[in-house]
Amino acid sequence: MPQKKPSILFLITLIVIGLFIIGCNKSSVDEKKIQQITYNLGTEPETLDPATATGRIEATVQMALFEGLTRLDENNKPVPGIAKDWKVNKEGTNYIFCLRDAKWTNGDLVTAYDFEYAWKRLLNPDTGANYAYQLWFLKNGEEYTKGKVSADEVGVKALDEKTLEVELKVATPHFLSLTAFPSLYPVNKNIVESNPNWHTKPETFVGNGPFKLVQWEHNQQIVLAKNPTYWANEDVKLDKLIMTMIGEQNTELTMFETNQIDIAEDPPLSEIRRLLDEGTASLHPEISTYFYSFNTDNPVLGDKNVRRALSMAIDRQSLIDNIAQASQKPALAFVPYGIPGKGKDFREEGGNYFEENVEKARELLALAGYPNGEDFPVLELLCVARGNHQRIAEAIQEMWLKNLNIRVKITNQEWKVYLQSLIEGNYQIAIAVWGTDYIDALSFMDVFISDGSNNVANWSNKEYDRLIEIAQTNDDPKARIEAMHDAEKILIDEMPIMPIYFFTNVNMYKPWVKGVIVPVIGGFQEFRWAYISK
Amino acid sequence: MAAYILRRFGTMLLSLFFIISLTFFMMKVIPGGPFSSEKRLPPEIEENINKKYHLNDPWYVQYKDYLIRTVKLDFGPSFKYKSRTVNEIIADGFPVSAKLGSTVILITLVVGINLGIVSAMKQNQTQDYFAMFLSTIGFSTPNFIIAYLLMYIFAYKLKLVPPAMWGTWKHMILPAISLAILPTAVVARLMRSSLIEELQQDYMLTAKAKGLMERQIIYRHALRNAIIPVITYLGPLIATIFTGSFIIEHIFAIPGLGKYFVSAIQNRDYTLILGTTVFYSLILMLMNLIVDILYTLIDPRVKLYK
């Protein structure tokens, strides 16, 4: 009599059959011959407006959509972009840029007026641009942002449609590289003035780069196509560039391994070793430093011997081999490799400024009044539960306990809370990262000047300040670098920070992807010269 | 009825006012602002930005602005996604989450109710144990584990479906199953226990005595009463599922609304926090109202108003 086995089994069968039907068409990405790359951007860009964009994600998209006066080539050297050539005066403070015949995607000519307008827009206090300070090298640039002078007094002027004159405050060696940076891209003056929301939709977006914006599906993907109005469009090989927004690392890896995407970055920590061993992933040096900041206002950490002892008592190579795993370089100084010095690499010229030495560390600790770590208070190590920060912190905690017999407590804070704690000096020891937007040792060294807004160690040293001032104002490149070498020696001798390692980026490219450039700063991907070859 | 609904709307507005106020003050209390980053900006630039976004205004002016925005249902530009407004973000994300959500609800109801019926009919027999075993697994396994497992098996190994992203119905299968497992388990259990109770009622005996088929007894008589607890559960469930899941949308790269409930707070995106909170509150309150009205339709004994 009773009705038997109602519908669950039936439903399950349905689902399974459904899945098999779907299975019948396989991805056709393998057969790809067309010039198309799918790159995982990872997340939605905050904006594509050059004036208010700030991050790595935004810069990657903007580099495809725009072109500045110059562009960085595979050696990170500025090569002519919209500027055909330029002249510099003897002091290095006055530049005359001569622009080529280049067009916006709407057919307008890219003029020197567009550059002048875009730069003043970046500096304008009403724009509220984070990166306004990127143009503080200009004469009166800083003053304009601070509301002290009018726009007319800023050191950038279009002499005619094709000529742009730039006046700098002091000779700035990296100024040409800076003109390749997204904040300094031109914008089409007429478009921006007539429609303030021009940058939000593909229909109204106007760029001047190798690619044009075709589609922007928020939180999903951005589709770019080769831009026929780009001045060197014959030289651009890619027809289509898709940037997906997959934020989850494991998902990204699955998408890469199933050929749904061609380029992926930052694989899950647990997979890095396998991917590197297989040759699926490759390493790219990144100019940034991982370190711990000591709050020098703390009575215990105010003692230089304590700071040095802590710094000398950890095994950096072991942290890299066992936790970070991406062949980072141990940092025994602050400025990373890859920044030019007097002739060679700045770091290679300077070398290591201290050594790991547990014996010596114990002596220093005894000298500070804590023989064998006795009576040393339990310090708090401020950490963020992201990436491998916590695992590294635990390993360091262990090393300090084993080598110095001192205990620290690890406290995790949410990212923005942690930033606030740093700013308020409300911590004892904290994890920290410093990277840069331009390749000059000064971008690292000026962090620790007294009262510097990012000098969260609250450290102050008169001689250091004096040397950095030389580096900021001296026109002689040799003397600048020399001053910065001396300053770094002081910084490391005083050790307000404990350098840990210099970063690398772990990227994955399908073997058919060629010509993508990864600049050493910011970890962008530059697709101007990219192509597919099978 | 109309008077009742009107009264309910009144209470909803009052609740909304308290929710907005609490959200506003909590937002202001958590440390860190929308524009703090690892590189601290020069103070003058910070000042310019705060001025642009009216963050320098006294708290009562900001509070007043928030209230006005809510009344107009125009939440202004997002602080994080500078080229988008909060209304646009919600309008883009909600349809996606709702589409996925309706699939999830469908699976939940069809599978959950049937599973519950089987269990109740075959109480303490193999079918019951099997169904309840499945339901226990559904209860105790976090949905992200199920998500990774499904992705590994069906996308990575078998290559039957795309691993992630949004577009075709194929993209919907894995996230929908991952999301449906827990509510299905809950519905199956609710259904089982209330149906067992219902089957012991006197009117069941009458129905059997009349010689009705078991199927008729269950579907026409018992189910109607037994489904009340499921409906109660369904109201808040629909509100939650339709507004998206942070973790599942993150894993499957789905452009829904779910991620913003968490990321807006992480980013201290004040306008977006307010927008998503108001939106979610409205949907939740509306669903509860609908559920209450549904009671009266299903069970004439229930009276909403006197």
PDB file of N, CA and C in Angstrom, chain B residues 170-201:
ATOM      1  N   LYS B 170      25.972  26.777 -15.774  1.00  0.00           N
ATOM      2  CA  LYS B 170      26.985  25.825 -15.313  1.00  0.00           C
ATOM      3  C   LYS B 170      27.798  26.409 -14.168  1.00  0.00           C
ATOM      4  N   HIS B 171      27.985  27.728 -14.231  1.00  0.00           N
ATOM      5  CA  HIS B 171      28.744  28.370 -13.165  1.00  0.00           C
ATOM      6  C   HIS B 171      27.996  28.319 -11.838  1.00  0.00           C
ATOM      7  N   MET B 172      26.690  28.067 -11.926  1.00  0.00           N
ATOM      8  CA  MET B 172      25.860  28.166 -10.739  1.00  0.00           C
ATOM      9  C   MET B 172      25.817  26.857  -9.955  1.00  0.00           C
ATOM     10  N   ILE B 173      26.134  25.750 -10.612  1.00  0.00           N
ATOM     11  CA  ILE B 173      25.912  24.444  -9.989  1.00  0.00           C
ATOM     12  C   ILE B 173      26.681  24.278  -8.678  1.00  0.00           C
ATOM     13  N   LEU B 174      27.994  24.449  -8.729  1.00  0.00           N
ATOM     14  CA  LEU B 174      28.793  24.196  -7.527  1.00  0.00           C
ATOM     15  C   LEU B 174      28.459  25.144  -6.378  1.00  0.00           C
ATOM     16  N   PRO B 175      28.409  26.466  -6.631  1.00  0.00           N
ATOM     17  CA  PRO B 175      28.051  27.342  -5.502  1.00  0.00           C
ATOM     18  C   PRO B 175      26.659  27.059  -4.956  1.00  0.00           C
ATOM     19  N   ALA B 176      25.708  26.721  -5.845  1.00  0.00           N
ATOM     20  CA  ALA B 176      24.344  26.475  -5.365  1.00  0.00           C
ATOM     21  C   ALA B 176      24.320  25.249  -4.458  1.00  0.00           C
ATOM     22  N   ILE B 177      25.014  24.200  -4.854  1.00  0.00           N
ATOM     23  CA  ILE B 177      25.028  23.003  -4.005  1.00  0.00           C
ATOM     24  C   ILE B 177      25.731  23.311  -2.680  1.00  0.00           C
ATOM     25  N   SER B 178      26.867  23.998  -2.758  1.00  0.00           N
ATOM     26  CA  SER B 178      27.598  24.311  -1.521  1.00  0.00           C
ATOM     27  C   SER B 178      26.729  25.087  -0.546  1.00  0.00           C
ATOM     28  N   LEU B 179      25.958  26.026  -1.079  1.00  0.00           N
ATOM     29  CA  LEU B 179      25.134  26.863  -0.212  1.00  0.00           C
ATOM     30  C   LEU B 179      23.896  26.125   0.283  1.00  0.00           C
ATOM     31  N   ALA B 180      23.409  25.169  -0.525  1.00  0.00           N
ATOM     32  CA  ALA B 180      22.130  24.537  -0.196  1.00  0.00           C
ATOM     33  C   ALA B 180      22.272  23.447   0.861  1.00  0.00           C
ATOM     34  N   ILE B 181      23.483  22.934   1.037  1.00  0.00           N
ATOM     35  CA  ILE B 181      23.631  21.766   1.920  1.00  0.00           C
ATOM     36  C   ILE B 181      23.126  22.027   3.339  1.00  0.00           C
ATOM     37  N   LEU B 182      23.557  23.118   3.943  1.00  0.00           N
ATOM     38  CA  LEU B 182      23.156  23.360   5.333  1.00  0.00           C
ATOM     39  C   LEU B 182      21.644  23.585   5.477  1.00  0.00           C
ATOM     40  N   PRO B 183      21.063  24.530   4.732  1.00  0.00           N
ATOM     41  CA  PRO B 183      19.614  24.720   4.893  1.00  0.00           C
ATOM     42  C   PRO B 183      18.816  23.461   4.552  1.00  0.00           C
ATOM     43  N   THR B 184      19.299  22.667   3.592  1.00  0.00           N
ATOM     44  CA  THR B 184      18.597  21.421   3.265  1.00  0.00           C
ATOM     45  C   THR B 184      18.570  20.505   4.483  1.00  0.00           C
ATOM     46  N   ALA B 185      19.702  20.407   5.150  1.00  0.00           N
ATOM     47  CA  ALA B 185      19.780  19.566   6.342  1.00  0.00           C
ATOM     48  C   ALA B 185      18.819  20.077   7.407  1.00  0.00           C
ATOM     49  N   VAL B 186      18.779  21.389   7.581  1.00  0.00           N
ATOM     50  CA  VAL B 186      17.897  21.960   8.599  1.00  0.00           C
ATOM     51  C   VAL B 186      16.442  21.673   8.256  1.00  0.00           C
ATOM     52  N   VAL B 187      16.074  21.920   6.997  1.00  0.00           N
ATOM     53  CA  VAL B 187      14.687  21.708   6.584  1.00  0.00           C
ATOM     54  C   VAL B 187      14.311  20.242   6.745  1.00  0.00           C
ATOM     55  N   ALA B 188      15.212  19.335   6.372  1.00  0.00           N
ATOM     56  CA  ALA B 188      14.914  17.905   6.497  1.00  0.00           C
ATOM     57  C   ALA B 188      14.595  17.558   7.949  1.00  0.00           C
ATOM     58  N   ARG B 189      15.389  18.083   8.875  1.00  0.00           N
ATOM     59  CA  ARG B 189      15.171  17.776  10.293  1.00  0.00           C
ATOM     60  C   ARG B 189      13.871  18.395  10.808  1.00  0.00           C
ATOM     61  N   LEU B 190      13.643  19.647  10.451  1.00  0.00           N
ATOM     62  CA  LEU B 190      12.414  20.316  10.899  1.00  0.00           C
ATOM     63  C   LEU B 190      11.198  19.550  10.388  1.00  0.00           C
ATOM     64  N   MET B 191      11.281  19.184   9.121  1.00  0.00           N
ATOM     65  CA  MET B 191      10.189  18.507   8.450  1.00  0.00           C
ATOM     66  C   MET B 191       9.919  17.165   9.125  1.00  0.00           C
ATOM     67  N   ARG B 192      10.983  16.443   9.397  1.00  0.00           N
ATOM     68  CA  ARG B 192      10.852  15.112   9.990  1.00  0.00           C
ATOM     69  C   ARG B 192      10.134  15.202  11.332  1.00  0.00           C
ATOM     70  N   SER B 193      10.636  16.095  12.203  1.00  0.00           N
ATOM     71  CA  SER B 193      10.078  16.090  13.547  1.00  0.00           C
ATOM     72  C   SER B 193       8.649  16.610  13.553  1.00  0.00           C
ATOM     73  N   SER B 194       8.368  17.629  12.750  1.00  0.00           N
ATOM     74  CA  SER B 194       7.001  18.143  12.814  1.00  0.00           C
ATOM     75  C   SER B 194       6.027  17.189  12.126  1.00  0.00           C
ATOM     76  N   LEU B 195       6.500  16.477  11.132  1.00  0.00           N
ATOM     77  CA  LEU B 195       5.624  15.528  10.444  1.00  0.00           C
ATOM     78  C   LEU B 195       5.316  14.333  11.349  1.00  0.00           C
ATOM     79  N   ILE B 196       6.337  13.884  12.074  1.00  0.00           N
ATOM     80  CA  ILE B 196       6.121  12.765  13.010  1.00  0.00           C
ATOM     81  C   ILE B 196       5.055  13.152  14.027  1.00  0.00           C
ATOM     82  N   GLU B 197       5.154  14.389  14.500  1.00  0.00           N
ATOM     83  CA  GLU B 197       4.186  14.856  15.477  1.00  0.00           C
ATOM     84  C   GLU B 197       2.788  14.895  14.853  1.00  0.00           C
ATOM     85  N   GLU B 198       2.735  15.391  13.639  1.00  0.00           N
ATOM     86  CA  GLU B 198       1.468  15.552  12.944  1.00  0.00           C
ATOM     87  C   GLU B 198       0.809  14.196  12.677  1.00  0.00           C
ATOM     88  N   LEU B 199       1.660  13.213  12.350  1.00  0.00           N
ATOM     89  CA  LEU B 199       1.128  11.883  12.017  1.00  0.00           C
ATOM     90  C   LEU B 199       0.454  11.226  13.203  1.00  0.00           C
ATOM     91  N   GLN B 200       0.788  11.693  14.414  1.00  0.00           N
ATOM     92  CA  GLN B 200       0.175  11.083  15.598  1.00  0.00           C
ATOM     93  C   GLN B 200      -1.131  11.771  15.993  1.00  0.00           C
ATOM     94  N   GLN B 201      -1.529  12.796  15.250  1.00  0.00           N
ATOM     95  CA  GLN B 201      -2.761  13.506  15.583  1.00  0.00           C
ATOM     96  C   GLN B 201      -3.987  12.653  15.229  1.00  0.00           C
TER      97      GLN B 201
END
